[in-house]
mmCIF file of C-alpha atoms in Angstrom:
data_model
loop_
_atom_site.group_PDB
_atom_site.id
_atom_site.type_symbol
_atom_site.label_atom_id
_atom_site.label_comp_id
_atom_site.label_asym_id
_atom_site.label_seq_id
_atom_site.Cartn_x
_atom_site.Cartn_y
_atom_site.Cartn_z
ATOM 1 C CA MET T 13 16.282 -64.925 -5.557
ATOM 2 C CA GLU T 14 15.401 -66.799 -8.714
ATOM 3 C CA MET T 15 12.410 -64.507 -9.178
ATOM 4 C CA GLN T 16 14.669 -61.434 -9.033
ATOM 5 C CA GLN T 17 17.081 -62.890 -11.561
ATOM 6 C CA THR T 18 14.299 -63.240 -14.130
ATOM 7 C CA PHE T 19 14.007 -59.458 -14.366
ATOM 8 C CA GLY T 20 16.453 -57.271 -16.282
ATOM 9 C CA LEU T 21 17.332 -56.131 -19.801
ATOM 10 C CA ALA T 22 17.093 -59.624 -21.257
ATOM 11 C CA HIS T 23 13.683 -60.203 -19.716
ATOM 12 C CA LEU T 24 12.479 -56.772 -20.848
ATOM 13 C CA TRP T 25 13.568 -57.493 -24.414
ATOM 14 C CA ALA T 26 12.008 -60.949 -24.393
ATOM 15 C CA GLN T 27 8.672 -59.653 -23.095
ATOM 16 C CA SER T 28 8.602 -56.440 -25.159
ATOM 17 C CA ASP T 29 6.423 -55.845 -28.183
ATOM 18 C CA LEU T 30 7.219 -54.150 -31.495
ATOM 19 C CA ALA T 31 6.822 -50.607 -30.116
ATOM 20 C CA ILE T 32 9.381 -51.117 -27.333
ATOM 21 C CA ARG T 33 11.851 -52.717 -29.721
ATOM 22 C CA LEU T 34 11.482 -49.855 -32.184
ATOM 23 C CA VAL T 35 12.120 -47.367 -29.374
ATOM 24 C CA ALA T 36 15.212 -49.281 -28.289
ATOM 25 C CA PHE T 37 16.483 -49.486 -31.869
ATOM 26 C CA ALA T 38 15.909 -45.748 -32.362
ATOM 27 C CA LEU T 39 17.834 -44.926 -29.190
ATOM 28 C CA VAL T 40 20.725 -47.191 -30.189
ATOM 29 C CA LEU T 41 20.863 -45.556 -33.618
ATOM 30 C CA MET T 42 20.808 -42.071 -32.073
ATOM 31 C CA SER T 43 23.556 -43.023 -29.638
ATOM 32 C CA VAL T 44 25.799 -44.389 -32.387
ATOM 33 C CA THR T 45 25.195 -41.280 -34.509
ATOM 34 C CA SER T 46 25.947 -38.852 -31.680
ATOM 35 C CA TRP T 47 29.142 -40.647 -30.672
ATOM 36 C CA TYR T 48 30.270 -40.731 -34.301
ATOM 37 C CA LEU T 49 29.758 -36.971 -34.581
ATOM 38 C CA ILE T 50 31.529 -36.446 -31.254
ATOM 39 C CA LEU T 51 34.574 -38.443 -32.357
ATOM 40 C CA VAL T 52 34.711 -36.603 -35.685
ATOM 41 C CA ARG T 53 34.669 -33.248 -33.890
ATOM 42 C CA VAL T 54 37.340 -34.374 -31.429
ATOM 43 C CA VAL T 55 39.648 -35.312 -34.294
ATOM 44 C CA ARG T 56 38.959 -32.000 -35.998
ATOM 45 C CA GLN T 57 39.667 -30.013 -32.847
ATOM 46 C CA LEU T 58 43.001 -31.777 -32.473
ATOM 47 C CA GLN T 59 43.845 -30.769 -36.031
ATOM 48 C CA ALA T 60 42.637 -27.195 -35.411
ATOM 49 C CA ARG T 61 45.351 -26.672 -32.805
ATOM 50 C CA ARG T 62 47.815 -26.179 -35.661
ATOM 51 C CA HIS T 63 45.841 -23.329 -37.221
ATOM 52 C CA ASP T 64 47.491 -20.585 -35.155
ATOM 53 C CA GLN T 65 50.909 -21.867 -36.106
ATOM 54 C CA ALA T 66 49.874 -22.019 -39.761
ATOM 55 C CA VAL T 67 48.597 -18.424 -39.730
ATOM 56 C CA GLU T 68 51.810 -17.139 -38.189
ATOM 57 C CA ALA T 69 53.820 -19.092 -40.751
ATOM 58 C CA PHE T 70 51.723 -17.495 -43.485
ATOM 59 C CA TRP T 71 52.478 -13.975 -42.307
ATOM 60 C CA ALA T 72 56.157 -14.815 -41.911
ATOM 61 C CA ALA T 73 56.418 -15.962 -45.536
ATOM 62 C CA SER T 74 58.496 -14.055 -48.059
ATOM 63 C CA ASP T 75 55.695 -13.760 -50.631
ATOM 64 C CA LEU T 76 52.097 -14.740 -51.232
ATOM 65 C CA GLN T 77 52.770 -18.055 -52.933
ATOM 66 C CA ASP T 78 55.131 -19.102 -50.163
ATOM 67 C CA GLY T 79 52.509 -18.149 -47.582
ATOM 68 C CA LEU T 80 49.821 -20.192 -49.330
ATOM 69 C CA ALA T 81 52.199 -23.141 -49.559
ATOM 70 C CA ARG T 82 52.839 -22.937 -45.806
ATOM 71 C CA LEU T 83 49.119 -22.868 -45.080
ATOM 72 C CA ARG T 84 48.593 -25.865 -47.335
ATOM 73 C CA LYS T 85 51.346 -27.755 -45.527
ATOM 74 C CA LEU T 86 50.474 -26.864 -41.930
ATOM 75 C CA ALA T 87 46.682 -26.564 -42.180
ATOM 76 C CA PRO T 88 45.484 -28.419 -45.291
ATOM 77 C CA ASP T 89 41.773 -28.092 -46.113
ATOM 78 C CA SER T 90 41.315 -25.696 -43.203
ATOM 79 C CA PRO T 91 39.066 -22.597 -43.248
ATOM 80 C CA PHE T 92 42.191 -20.441 -43.017
ATOM 81 C CA GLU T 93 43.732 -21.930 -46.148
ATOM 82 C CA ALA T 94 40.425 -21.604 -48.011
ATOM 83 C CA LEU T 95 40.105 -17.965 -46.902
ATOM 84 C CA ALA T 96 43.616 -17.030 -48.012
ATOM 85 C CA ARG T 97 43.206 -18.769 -51.366
ATOM 86 C CA GLN T 98 39.832 -17.153 -51.976
ATOM 87 C CA GLY T 99 41.229 -13.721 -51.166
ATOM 88 C CA ALA T 100 44.276 -14.271 -53.365
ATOM 89 C CA ALA T 101 42.099 -15.420 -56.260
ATOM 90 C CA ALA T 102 39.836 -12.387 -55.875
ATOM 91 C CA ALA T 103 42.786 -9.994 -55.748
ATOM 92 C CA GLU T 104 44.317 -11.575 -58.840
ATOM 93 C CA HIS T 105 41.005 -11.352 -60.682
ATOM 94 C CA VAL T 106 40.692 -7.671 -59.804
ATOM 95 C CA ARG T 107 44.257 -6.993 -60.934
ATOM 96 C CA GLN T 108 43.647 -8.566 -64.320
ATOM 97 C CA HIS T 109 40.167 -7.255 -65.068
ATOM 98 C CA THR T 110 39.782 -3.917 -63.280
ATOM 99 C CA HIS T 111 41.246 -0.545 -64.173
ATOM 100 C CA GLN T 112 42.277 1.124 -60.919
ATOM 101 C CA GLN T 113 43.222 4.552 -62.243
ATOM 102 C CA SER T 114 39.958 5.978 -60.912
ATOM 103 C CA LEU T 115 38.556 6.127 -57.388
ATOM 104 C CA GLY T 116 35.570 4.057 -58.483
ATOM 105 C CA GLY T 117 37.837 1.299 -59.712
ATOM 106 C CA LYS T 118 39.615 1.110 -56.359
ATOM 107 C CA LEU T 119 36.343 1.003 -54.451
ATOM 108 C CA ASP T 120 35.012 -1.748 -56.686
ATOM 109 C CA ALA T 121 38.194 -3.770 -56.157
ATOM 110 C CA GLU T 122 37.921 -3.468 -52.374
ATOM 111 C CA GLU T 123 34.271 -4.515 -52.450
ATOM 112 C CA PHE T 124 35.079 -7.480 -54.678
ATOM 113 C CA VAL T 125 37.746 -8.761 -52.270
ATOM 114 C CA THR T 126 35.387 -8.214 -49.319
ATOM 115 C CA ARG T 127 32.658 -10.262 -50.950
ATOM 116 C CA ALA T 128 35.104 -13.063 -51.768
ATOM 117 C CA LEU T 129 36.284 -13.232 -48.154
ATOM 118 C CA ARG T 130 32.713 -13.178 -46.850
ATOM 119 C CA LYS T 131 31.777 -16.024 -49.186
ATOM 120 C CA SER T 132 34.690 -18.114 -47.932
ATOM 121 C CA ILE T 133 33.728 -17.468 -44.292
ATOM 122 C CA ALA T 134 30.112 -18.400 -45.034
ATOM 123 C CA LEU T 135 31.166 -21.705 -46.608
ATOM 124 C CA SER T 136 33.518 -22.447 -43.717
ATOM 125 C CA THR T 137 30.766 -21.642 -41.208
ATOM 126 C CA ALA T 138 28.457 -24.117 -42.908
ATOM 127 C CA LYS T 139 31.134 -26.825 -42.703
ATOM 128 C CA LEU T 140 31.861 -26.082 -39.046
ATOM 129 C CA GLU T 141 28.190 -26.307 -38.141
ATOM 130 C CA ALA T 142 27.684 -29.625 -39.933
ATOM 131 C CA GLY T 143 26.290 -32.145 -37.470
ATOM 132 C CA LEU T 144 25.255 -29.598 -34.852
ATOM 133 C CA THR T 145 21.588 -29.855 -35.816
ATOM 134 C CA MET T 146 21.749 -33.624 -35.430
ATOM 135 C CA LEU T 147 23.385 -33.357 -31.986
ATOM 136 C CA ALA T 148 20.798 -30.807 -30.872
ATOM 137 C CA SER T 149 17.949 -32.973 -32.142
ATOM 138 C CA ILE T 150 19.281 -36.067 -30.388
ATOM 139 C CA GLY T 151 19.871 -34.194 -27.150
ATOM 140 C CA SER T 152 16.356 -32.752 -27.114
ATOM 141 C CA THR T 153 14.336 -35.766 -28.311
ATOM 142 C CA ALA T 154 16.112 -38.813 -26.831
ATOM 143 C CA PRO T 155 14.692 -38.326 -23.283
ATOM 144 C CA PHE T 156 11.151 -38.126 -24.644
ATOM 145 C CA ILE T 157 11.628 -41.196 -26.836
ATOM 146 C CA GLY T 158 12.881 -43.079 -23.784
ATOM 147 C CA LEU T 159 9.956 -41.768 -21.751
ATOM 148 C CA PHE T 160 7.554 -42.979 -24.414
ATOM 149 C CA GLY T 161 9.112 -46.438 -24.150
ATOM 150 C CA THR T 162 8.681 -46.320 -20.383
ATOM 151 C CA VAL T 163 5.026 -45.312 -20.565
ATOM 152 C CA TRP T 164 4.305 -47.969 -23.153
ATOM 153 C CA GLY T 165 6.142 -50.606 -21.124
ATOM 154 C CA ILE T 166 4.314 -49.708 -17.898
ATOM 155 C CA TYR T 167 0.985 -49.804 -19.689
ATOM 156 C CA HIS T 168 1.592 -53.319 -21.007
ATOM 157 C CA ALA T 169 2.999 -54.442 -17.650
ATOM 158 C CA LEU T 170 -0.147 -53.267 -15.862
ATOM 159 C CA VAL T 171 -2.342 -54.925 -18.471
ATOM 160 C CA ASN T 172 -0.537 -58.226 -18.015
ATOM 161 C CA ILE T 173 -0.777 -57.937 -14.223
ATOM 162 C CA SER T 174 -4.510 -57.231 -14.387
ATOM 163 C CA VAL T 175 -5.017 -60.236 -16.645
ATOM 164 C CA SER T 176 -3.082 -62.514 -14.296
ATOM 165 C CA GLY T 177 -5.014 -61.207 -11.305
ATOM 166 C CA MET T 178 -1.874 -60.914 -9.131
ATOM 167 C CA ALA T 179 -1.360 -57.250 -8.255
ATOM 168 C CA THR T 180 1.071 -57.761 -5.384
ATOM 169 C CA LEU T 181 4.091 -55.492 -4.954
ATOM 170 C CA ASP T 182 6.567 -58.094 -6.120
ATOM 171 C CA LYS T 183 4.546 -58.603 -9.297
ATOM 172 C CA VAL T 184 4.316 -54.866 -10.037
ATOM 173 C CA ALA T 185 7.816 -53.712 -9.127
ATOM 174 C CA GLY T 186 9.648 -55.925 -11.610
ATOM 175 C CA PRO T 187 7.789 -54.995 -14.816
ATOM 176 C CA VAL T 188 7.570 -51.303 -13.893
ATOM 177 C CA GLY T 189 11.278 -51.210 -13.035
ATOM 178 C CA GLU T 190 12.102 -52.797 -16.375
ATOM 179 C CA ALA T 191 10.041 -50.173 -18.182
ATOM 180 C CA LEU T 192 11.916 -47.383 -16.409
ATOM 181 C CA ILE T 193 15.113 -48.646 -18.044
ATOM 182 C CA MET T 194 13.950 -46.995 -21.270
ATOM 183 C CA THR T 195 13.928 -43.575 -19.593
ATOM 184 C CA ALA T 196 17.450 -44.151 -18.284
ATOM 185 C CA PHE T 197 18.525 -45.237 -21.763
ATOM 186 C CA GLY T 198 17.078 -42.037 -23.239
ATOM 187 C CA LEU T 199 19.031 -39.915 -20.755
ATOM 188 C CA PHE T 200 22.181 -41.927 -21.466
ATOM 189 C CA VAL T 201 21.818 -41.010 -25.145
ATOM 190 C CA ALA T 202 20.829 -37.367 -24.618
ATOM 191 C CA ILE T 203 23.388 -36.165 -22.056
ATOM 192 C CA PRO T 204 26.550 -36.730 -24.167
ATOM 193 C CA ALA T 205 24.823 -35.165 -27.185
ATOM 194 C CA VAL T 206 23.900 -32.014 -25.224
ATOM 195 C CA LEU T 207 27.371 -31.661 -23.724
ATOM 196 C CA ALA T 208 28.995 -32.198 -27.123
ATOM 197 C CA TYR T 209 26.685 -29.627 -28.734
ATOM 198 C CA ASN T 210 27.656 -26.980 -26.193
ATOM 199 C CA ALA T 211 31.371 -27.773 -26.509
ATOM 200 C CA VAL T 212 31.293 -27.749 -30.318
ATOM 201 C CA SER T 213 29.301 -24.505 -30.413
ATOM 202 C CA ARG T 214 31.866 -22.807 -28.186
ATOM 203 C CA ALA T 215 34.777 -24.146 -30.247
ATOM 204 C CA ASN T 216 33.099 -22.932 -33.440
ATOM 205 C CA ARG T 217 32.602 -19.437 -32.020
ATOM 206 C CA LEU T 218 36.279 -19.209 -31.099
ATOM 207 C CA GLU T 219 37.452 -20.486 -34.481
ATOM 208 C CA LEU T 220 35.112 -18.182 -36.387
ATOM 209 C CA SER T 221 36.345 -15.188 -34.392
ATOM 210 C CA GLU T 222 39.934 -16.124 -35.298
ATOM 211 C CA LEU T 223 38.880 -16.620 -38.913
ATOM 212 C CA ASP T 224 37.200 -13.214 -38.933
ATOM 213 C CA ALA T 225 40.361 -11.577 -37.573
ATOM 214 C CA PHE T 226 42.418 -13.338 -40.236
ATOM 215 C CA ALA T 227 39.967 -12.108 -42.887
ATOM 216 C CA HIS T 228 40.395 -8.490 -41.694
ATOM 217 C CA ASP T 229 44.161 -8.821 -41.925
ATOM 218 C CA LEU T 230 43.919 -10.385 -45.372
ATOM 219 C CA HIS T 231 41.545 -7.681 -46.572
ATOM 220 C CA ALA T 232 43.900 -4.961 -45.379
ATOM 221 C CA TRP T 233 46.874 -6.638 -47.010
ATOM 222 C CA PHE T 234 45.188 -7.314 -50.353
ATOM 223 C CA THR T 235 43.786 -3.769 -50.593
ATOM 224 C CA THR T 236 46.585 -1.685 -49.031
ATOM 225 C CA GLY T 237 49.670 -3.930 -49.170
ATOM 226 C CA SER T 238 50.189 -4.123 -45.384
ATOM 227 C CA ARG T 239 48.659 -5.969 -42.455
ATOM 228 C CA LEU T 240 46.633 -4.085 -39.857
ATOM 229 C CA ALA T 241 48.636 -3.042 -36.799
ATOM 230 C CA ALA T 242 47.401 -4.013 -33.338
ATOM 231 C CA HIS T 243 45.379 -1.429 -31.411
ATOM 232 C CA PRO T 244 47.331 0.099 -28.487
ATOM 233 C CA ASP T 245 44.553 -0.878 -26.044
ATOM 234 C CA ALA T 246 44.363 -4.502 -27.169
ATOM 235 C CA GLY T 247 45.129 -7.373 -24.813
ATOM 236 C CA ALA T 248 48.619 -8.646 -24.196
ATOM 237 C CA ALA T 249 48.144 -11.643 -26.471
ATOM 238 C CA ARG T 250 46.854 -9.496 -29.300
ATOM 239 C CA GLU T 251 49.668 -6.985 -28.806
ATOM 240 C CA ALA T 252 52.198 -9.769 -28.985
ATOM 241 C CA GLY T 253 50.680 -10.973 -32.250
ATOM 242 C CA GLY T 254 50.558 -7.483 -33.742
ATOM 243 C CA ALA T 255 54.053 -6.544 -32.631
ATOM 244 C CA ARG T 256 55.676 -9.184 -34.798
ATOM 245 C CA THR T 257 57.227 -7.975 -37.999
ATOM 246 C CA VAL T 258 55.173 -8.934 -41.028
ATOM 247 C CA ALA T 259 57.450 -10.389 -43.664
ATOM 248 C CA LEU T 260 54.740 -11.036 -46.222
ATOM 249 C CA ARG T 261 55.058 -8.379 -48.895
ATOM 250 C CA PRO T 262 52.728 -7.589 -51.791
ATOM 251 C CA SER T 263 53.491 -9.696 -54.800
ATOM 252 C CA ALA T 264 52.598 -9.188 -58.392
ATOM 253 C CA GLY T 265 49.304 -10.961 -57.761
ATOM 254 C CA ALA T 266 48.105 -8.580 -55.038
ATOM 255 C CA ALA T 267 45.598 -5.900 -55.841
#
């Protein structure tokens, strides 16, 4: 019984060399990093639940400035606020610096607003994907780092057993079992990172699709003065969103 109690994490750490300790430190650092990224994304997803409400409040506003103020209040520093502000700034720039008496002037104005909206979506995409590479790297490399620690630990355990000259089962099982802890530790680090990566990727796809739809509506409003109507064959949720009366009217700043 006393012999069994000498084995475990404490004994593994006490008997380990520099390589095993570096592997353990690397896995701890990767675990802390992945859980930090996971918590940050959880907080952001809780905040993102208000985006739909903010978009509807924007379209229900009496004018552009009121709509931007509602977005700033309900969804501050969100991709939707950045998109609306970028589109409004582009439309105002076109109004002040472009002569729209000709067909070419109108086409140039539409292209300018399109490029501004695309730039805003690209910047928002980069922000949404921040940390995903780290989660993917942790999820894919942590098991192999743990496996390396296991192989190294088993090698040293077998060397020590051969030196002592006692190769009985009770002498082999303890050190080898301790070395296998590193593999379990690697899986413990990798599994949450992989699950979080998949969940965040799915959430990003949904948010970017909503952002793209918002960009289409903004483009139509800034270039024509009215929001796009819902397609008759769209789903019930989309029909409900398109059937609402759009109170936002072109202001002096719209193109």
